[in-house]
Each structure stands twice: as structure tokens, then as C-alpha cells.
Amino acid sequence: MLAREQVEGPPQVTFVLPADGPGGVGGDFHPRDPAAQPPEARGDGTRAATVAPPAHSGRSFRHPAADAPWRDDDRADGRHGTDSRLTT
């Protein structure tokens, strides 16, 4: 799931994933490789990966899922083809 927090400076987007789920986040902010931004364990039993996309831009992404190759994010700003879409 996409987590948002307003901060000063360049935008940062955090993806929060289940502790036992597969991989990380695939998106056009890196070479669509979920291992390129591996999520780190958090104290609440989830994992999180933070990326820093350019300000005032749109980015496409998807999460790997245990029951399907990819999962969409219901907190995304919209859709772009088969991907979830966020805008910074």
C-alpha cells in the first residue's frame, strides 16, 4: 500500500508491504525490478521501501503478490495501462 506524508524537500514515496509477502515494488522509478529497492522490516510487522521520484511527475508501479504476478494499489492516484499510477 502506498503511504504518503508531506515533507519539505524532494518528494519521497513509501510503499508498505506485508511482512510475509514477496519482493518489493516494481516501477518506472527504477528498472522495474522489485529487488532494486528491497523493502526493510519495520517494528509493526510490515516491510517498507521508500523511493524519491522527481517532483511534479507521474510514476507507474505495481507490487508483486503471493497469489498473482502483480497487485495494484488501491491508494494510487489512478491507472496507467495495467499499472497503478502516482503523482508527486
GROMACS .gro file of N, CA and C in nm:
model
  264
    1MET      N    1   0.084  -0.116   0.000
    1MET     CA    2   0.000   0.000   0.000
    1MET      C    3   0.088   0.122   0.000
    2LEU      N    4   0.042   0.223  -0.064
    2LEU     CA    5   0.111   0.349  -0.078
    2LEU      C    6   0.088   0.432   0.047
    3ALA      N    7   0.196   0.481   0.110
    3ALA     CA    8   0.185   0.568   0.227
    3ALA      C    9   0.240   0.705   0.191
    4ARG      N   10   0.166   0.808   0.226
    4ARG     CA   11   0.208   0.944   0.188
    4ARG      C   12   0.222   1.030   0.313
    5GLU      N   13   0.324   1.113   0.309
    5GLU     CA   14   0.346   1.210   0.416
    5GLU      C   15   0.408   1.334   0.354
    6GLN      N   16   0.353   1.449   0.384
    6GLN     CA   17   0.406   1.574   0.330
    6GLN      C   18   0.535   1.609   0.404
    7VAL      N   19   0.643   1.626   0.330
    7VAL     CA   20   0.771   1.664   0.388
    7VAL      C   21   0.831   1.778   0.307
    8GLU      N   22   0.921   1.852   0.370
    8GLU     CA   23   0.993   1.955   0.296
    8GLU      C   24   1.100   1.889   0.212
    9GLY      N   25   1.133   1.950   0.101
    9GLY     CA   26   1.238   1.897   0.015
    9GLY      C   27   1.180   1.808  -0.093
   10PRO      N   28   1.267   1.729  -0.154
   10PRO     CA   29   1.223   1.641  -0.264
   10PRO      C   30   1.117   1.541  -0.217
   11PRO      N   31   1.024   1.505  -0.306
   11PRO     CA   32   0.922   1.408  -0.266
   11PRO      C   33   0.980   1.270  -0.237
   12GLN      N   34   0.919   1.204  -0.142
   12GLN     CA   35   0.951   1.065  -0.112
   12GLN      C   36   0.820   0.989  -0.102
   13VAL      N   37   0.819   0.870  -0.156
   13VAL     CA   38   0.700   0.786  -0.153
   13VAL      C   39   0.739   0.655  -0.086
   14THR      N   40   0.661   0.614   0.013
   14THR     CA   41   0.688   0.490   0.085
   14THR      C   42   0.580   0.388   0.050
   15PHE      N   43   0.625   0.268   0.015
   15PHE     CA   44   0.537   0.157  -0.012
   15PHE      C   45   0.545   0.062   0.107
   16VAL      N   46   0.432   0.034   0.170
   16VAL     CA   47   0.426  -0.053   0.287
   16VAL      C   48   0.370  -0.187   0.241
   17LEU      N   49   0.443  -0.293   0.270
   17LEU     CA   50   0.409  -0.428   0.224
   17LEU      C   51   0.396  -0.524   0.342
   18PRO      N   52   0.319  -0.632   0.326
   18PRO     CA   53   0.309  -0.731   0.433
   18PRO      C   54   0.446  -0.795   0.461
   19ALA      N   55   0.466  -0.834   0.585
   19ALA     CA   56   0.594  -0.893   0.625
   19ALA      C   57   0.624  -1.021   0.549
   20ASP      N   58   0.521  -1.099   0.519
   20ASP     CA   59   0.543  -1.230   0.456
   20ASP      C   60   0.519  -1.229   0.305
   21GLY      N   61   0.500  -1.114   0.247
   21GLY     CA   62   0.474  -1.106   0.104
   21GLY      C   63   0.601  -1.117   0.022
   22PRO      N   64   0.588  -1.137  -0.109
   22PRO     CA   65   0.704  -1.149  -0.195
   22PRO      C   66   0.761  -1.013  -0.236
   23GLY      N   67   0.888  -1.009  -0.263
   23GLY     CA   68   0.954  -0.897  -0.329
   23GLY      C   69   0.930  -0.760  -0.273
   24GLY      N   70   0.945  -0.662  -0.360
   24GLY     CA   71   0.930  -0.522  -0.324
   24GLY      C   72   0.831  -0.455  -0.416
   25VAL      N   73   0.871  -0.344  -0.476
   25VAL     CA   74   0.783  -0.268  -0.564
   25VAL      C   75   0.851  -0.254  -0.699
   26GLY      N   76   0.779  -0.283  -0.806
   26GLY     CA   77   0.832  -0.263  -0.940
   26GLY      C   78   0.772  -0.137  -0.998
   27GLY      N   79   0.855  -0.050  -1.054
   27GLY     CA   80   0.802   0.073  -1.109
   27GLY      C   81   0.899   0.139  -1.204
   28ASP      N   82   0.852   0.245  -1.269
   28ASP     CA   83   0.940   0.314  -1.363
   28ASP      C   84   1.034   0.414  -1.294
   29PHE      N   85   1.042   0.409  -1.161
   29PHE     CA   86   1.140   0.488  -1.087
   29PHE      C   87   1.270   0.410  -1.071
   30HIS      N   88   1.273   0.288  -1.112
   30HIS     CA   89   1.393   0.204  -1.124
   30HIS      C   90   1.363   0.103  -1.234
   31PRO      N   91   1.454   0.013  -1.266
   31PRO     CA   92   1.433  -0.074  -1.384
   31PRO      C   93   1.325  -0.182  -1.370
   32ARG      N   94   1.215  -0.149  -1.305
   32ARG     CA   95   1.104  -0.243  -1.287
   32ARG      C   96   1.146  -0.374  -1.221
   33ASP      N   97   1.246  -0.365  -1.139
   33ASP     CA   98   1.298  -0.482  -1.069
   33ASP      C   99   1.265  -0.466  -0.921
   34PRO      N  100   1.172  -0.546  -0.866
   34PRO     CA  101   1.137  -0.533  -0.725
   34PRO      C  102   1.256  -0.546  -0.631
   35ALA      N  103   1.361  -0.614  -0.674
   35ALA     CA  104   1.480  -0.629  -0.589
   35ALA      C  105   1.567  -0.504  -0.590
   36ALA      N  106   1.542  -0.410  -0.683
   36ALA     CA  107   1.623  -0.288  -0.692
   36ALA      C  108   1.601  -0.198  -0.571
   37GLN      N  109   1.487  -0.204  -0.508
   37GLN     CA  110   1.455  -0.125  -0.389
   37GLN      C  111   1.396  -0.219  -0.286
   38PRO      N  112   1.479  -0.303  -0.223
   38PRO     CA  113   1.424  -0.404  -0.131
   38PRO      C  114   1.360  -0.339  -0.009
   39PRO      N  115   1.244  -0.387   0.031
   39PRO     CA  116   1.179  -0.333   0.149
   39PRO      C  117   1.252  -0.375   0.276
   40GLU      N  118   1.248  -0.288   0.375
   40GLU     CA  119   1.311  -0.315   0.504
   40GLU      C  120   1.204  -0.343   0.608
   41ALA      N  121   1.234  -0.433   0.702
   41ALA     CA  122   1.141  -0.469   0.808
   41ALA      C  123   1.115  -0.348   0.898
   42ARG      N  124   0.990  -0.336   0.943
   42ARG     CA  125   0.952  -0.230   1.036
   42ARG      C  126   0.902  -0.293   1.164
   43GLY      N  127   0.898  -0.218   1.269
   43GLY     CA  128   0.859  -0.268   1.400
   43GLY      C  129   0.715  -0.313   1.410
   44ASP      N  130   0.630  -0.271   1.318
   44ASP     CA  131   0.488  -0.309   1.323
   44ASP      C  132   0.458  -0.437   1.247
   45GLY      N  133   0.562  -0.507   1.201
   45GLY     CA  134   0.541  -0.633   1.130
   45GLY      C  135   0.524  -0.619   0.980
   46THR      N  136   0.540  -0.500   0.928
   46THR     CA  137   0.533  -0.479   0.783
   46THR      C  138   0.674  -0.453   0.730
   47ARG      N  139   0.684  -0.440   0.599
   47ARG     CA  140   0.810  -0.401   0.535
   47ARG      C  141   0.782  -0.275   0.455
   48ALA      N  142   0.883  -0.192   0.436
   48ALA     CA  143   0.863  -0.068   0.362
   48ALA      C  144   0.982  -0.038   0.273
   49ALA      N  145   0.951   0.018   0.156
   49ALA     CA  146   1.053   0.066   0.062
   49ALA      C  147   1.017   0.210   0.028
   50THR      N  148   1.116   0.299   0.032
   50THR     CA  149   1.093   0.439   0.001
   50THR      C  150   1.171   0.476  -0.124
   51VAL      N  151   1.105   0.544  -0.215
   51VAL     CA  152   1.168   0.592  -0.338
   51VAL      C  153   1.154   0.744  -0.343
   52ALA      N  154   1.237   0.808  -0.422
   52ALA     CA  155   1.236   0.954  -0.434
   52ALA      C  156   1.217   0.993  -0.581
   53PRO      N  157   1.094   0.988  -0.631
   53PRO     CA  158   1.070   1.028  -0.770
   53PRO      C  159   1.080   1.180  -0.784
   54PRO      N  160   1.102   1.230  -0.904
   54PRO     CA  161   1.108   1.374  -0.925
   54PRO      C  162   0.976   1.442  -0.888
   55ALA      N  163   0.985   1.566  -0.844
   55ALA     CA  164   0.865   1.643  -0.812
   55ALA      C  165   0.784   1.669  -0.939
   56HIS      N  166   0.653   1.682  -0.920
   56HIS     CA  167   0.561   1.717  -1.029
   56HIS      C  168   0.569   1.619  -1.146
   57SER      N  169   0.575   1.492  -1.112
   57SER     CA  170   0.583   1.389  -1.216
   57SER      C  171   0.486   1.276  -1.184
   58GLY      N  172   0.458   1.195  -1.283
   58GLY     CA  173   0.376   1.077  -1.266
   58GLY      C  174   0.463   0.953  -1.278
   59ARG      N  175   0.436   0.853  -1.197
   59ARG     CA  176   0.513   0.729  -1.198
   59ARG      C  177   0.417   0.610  -1.193
   60SER      N  178   0.451   0.506  -1.269
   60SER     CA  179   0.373   0.383  -1.271
   60SER      C  180   0.443   0.279  -1.184
   61PHE      N  181   0.363   0.194  -1.118
   61PHE     CA  182   0.421   0.092  -1.030
   61PHE      C  183   0.323  -0.021  -1.008
   62ARG      N  184   0.375  -0.133  -0.957
   62ARG     CA  185   0.295  -0.248  -0.914
   62ARG      C  186   0.371  -0.321  -0.804
   63HIS      N  187   0.296  -0.396  -0.723
   63HIS     CA  188   0.354  -0.479  -0.618
   63HIS      C  189   0.348  -0.625  -0.660
   64PRO      N  190   0.454  -0.703  -0.636
   64PRO     CA  191   0.440  -0.848  -0.655
   64PRO      C  192   0.340  -0.901  -0.551
   65ALA      N  193   0.270  -1.005  -0.584
   65ALA     CA  194   0.171  -1.063  -0.493
   65ALA      C  195   0.191  -1.212  -0.481
   66ALA      N  196   0.153  -1.267  -0.367
   66ALA     CA  197   0.168  -1.411  -0.344
   66ALA      C  198   0.072  -1.491  -0.432
   67ASP      N  199  -0.046  -1.434  -0.460
   67ASP     CA  200  -0.148  -1.509  -0.533
   67ASP      C  201  -0.160  -1.468  -0.680
   68ALA      N  202  -0.074  -1.379  -0.727
   68ALA     CA  203  -0.076  -1.333  -0.867
   68ALA      C  204   0.060  -1.272  -0.898
   69PRO      N  205   0.094  -1.259  -1.026
   69PRO     CA  206   0.225  -1.200  -1.056
   69PRO      C  207   0.239  -1.057  -1.002
   70TRP      N  208   0.134  -0.977  -1.012
   70TRP     CA  209   0.139  -0.838  -0.967
   70TRP      C  210   0.007  -0.798  -0.903
   71ARG      N  211   0.013  -0.702  -0.815
   71ARG     CA  212  -0.106  -0.649  -0.748
   71ARG      C  213  -0.109  -0.497  -0.766
   72ASP      N  214  -0.228  -0.442  -0.785
   72ASP     CA  215  -0.245  -0.299  -0.796
   72ASP      C  216  -0.264  -0.239  -0.657
   73ASP      N  217  -0.248  -0.110  -0.647
   73ASP     CA  218  -0.258  -0.040  -0.519
   73ASP      C  219  -0.382   0.047  -0.519
   74ASP      N  220  -0.475   0.021  -0.426
   74ASP     CA  221  -0.600   0.099  -0.422
   74ASP      C  222  -0.580   0.241  -0.371
   75ARG      N  223  -0.461   0.275  -0.322
   75ARG     CA  224  -0.433   0.412  -0.278
   75ARG      C  225  -0.363   0.494  -0.385
   76ALA      N  226  -0.346   0.437  -0.501
   76ALA     CA  227  -0.281   0.508  -0.612
   76ALA      C  228  -0.369   0.623  -0.660
   77ASP      N  229  -0.306   0.717  -0.730
   77ASP     CA  230  -0.380   0.831  -0.784
   77ASP      C  231  -0.463   0.793  -0.906
   78GLY      N  232  -0.431   0.682  -0.967
   78GLY     CA  233  -0.505   0.641  -1.086
   78GLY      C  234  -0.439   0.520  -1.149
   79ARG      N  235  -0.466   0.502  -1.277
   79ARG     CA  236  -0.415   0.387  -1.351
   79ARG      C  237  -0.344   0.436  -1.476
   80HIS      N  238  -0.246   0.358  -1.519
   80HIS     CA  239  -0.178   0.383  -1.645
   80HIS      C  240  -0.162   0.247  -1.711
   81GLY      N  241  -0.249   0.215  -1.806
   81GLY     CA  242  -0.248   0.081  -1.863
   81GLY      C  243  -0.282  -0.019  -1.755
   82THR      N  244  -0.195  -0.117  -1.732
   82THR     CA  245  -0.220  -0.217  -1.627
   82THR      C  246  -0.157  -0.180  -1.495
   83ASP      N  247  -0.090  -0.065  -1.487
   83ASP     CA  248  -0.018  -0.025  -1.365
   83ASP      C  249  -0.098   0.072  -1.279
   84SER      N  250  -0.062   0.075  -1.152
   84SER     CA  251  -0.109   0.182  -1.064
   84SER      C  252  -0.024   0.305  -1.096
   85ARG      N  253  -0.079   0.422  -1.068
   85ARG     CA  254  -0.011   0.547  -1.103
   85ARG      C  255  -0.010   0.641  -0.983
   86LEU      N  256   0.102   0.705  -0.957
   86LEU     CA  257   0.110   0.807  -0.852
   86LEU      C  258   0.164   0.935  -0.912
   87THR      N  259   0.125   1.046  -0.852
   87THR     CA  260   0.170   1.176  -0.896
   87THR      C  261   0.233   1.248  -0.779
   88THR      N  262   0.351   1.306  -0.802
   88THR     CA  263   0.419   1.378  -0.694
   88THR      C  264   0.400   1.527  -0.712
   0.00000   0.00000   0.00000
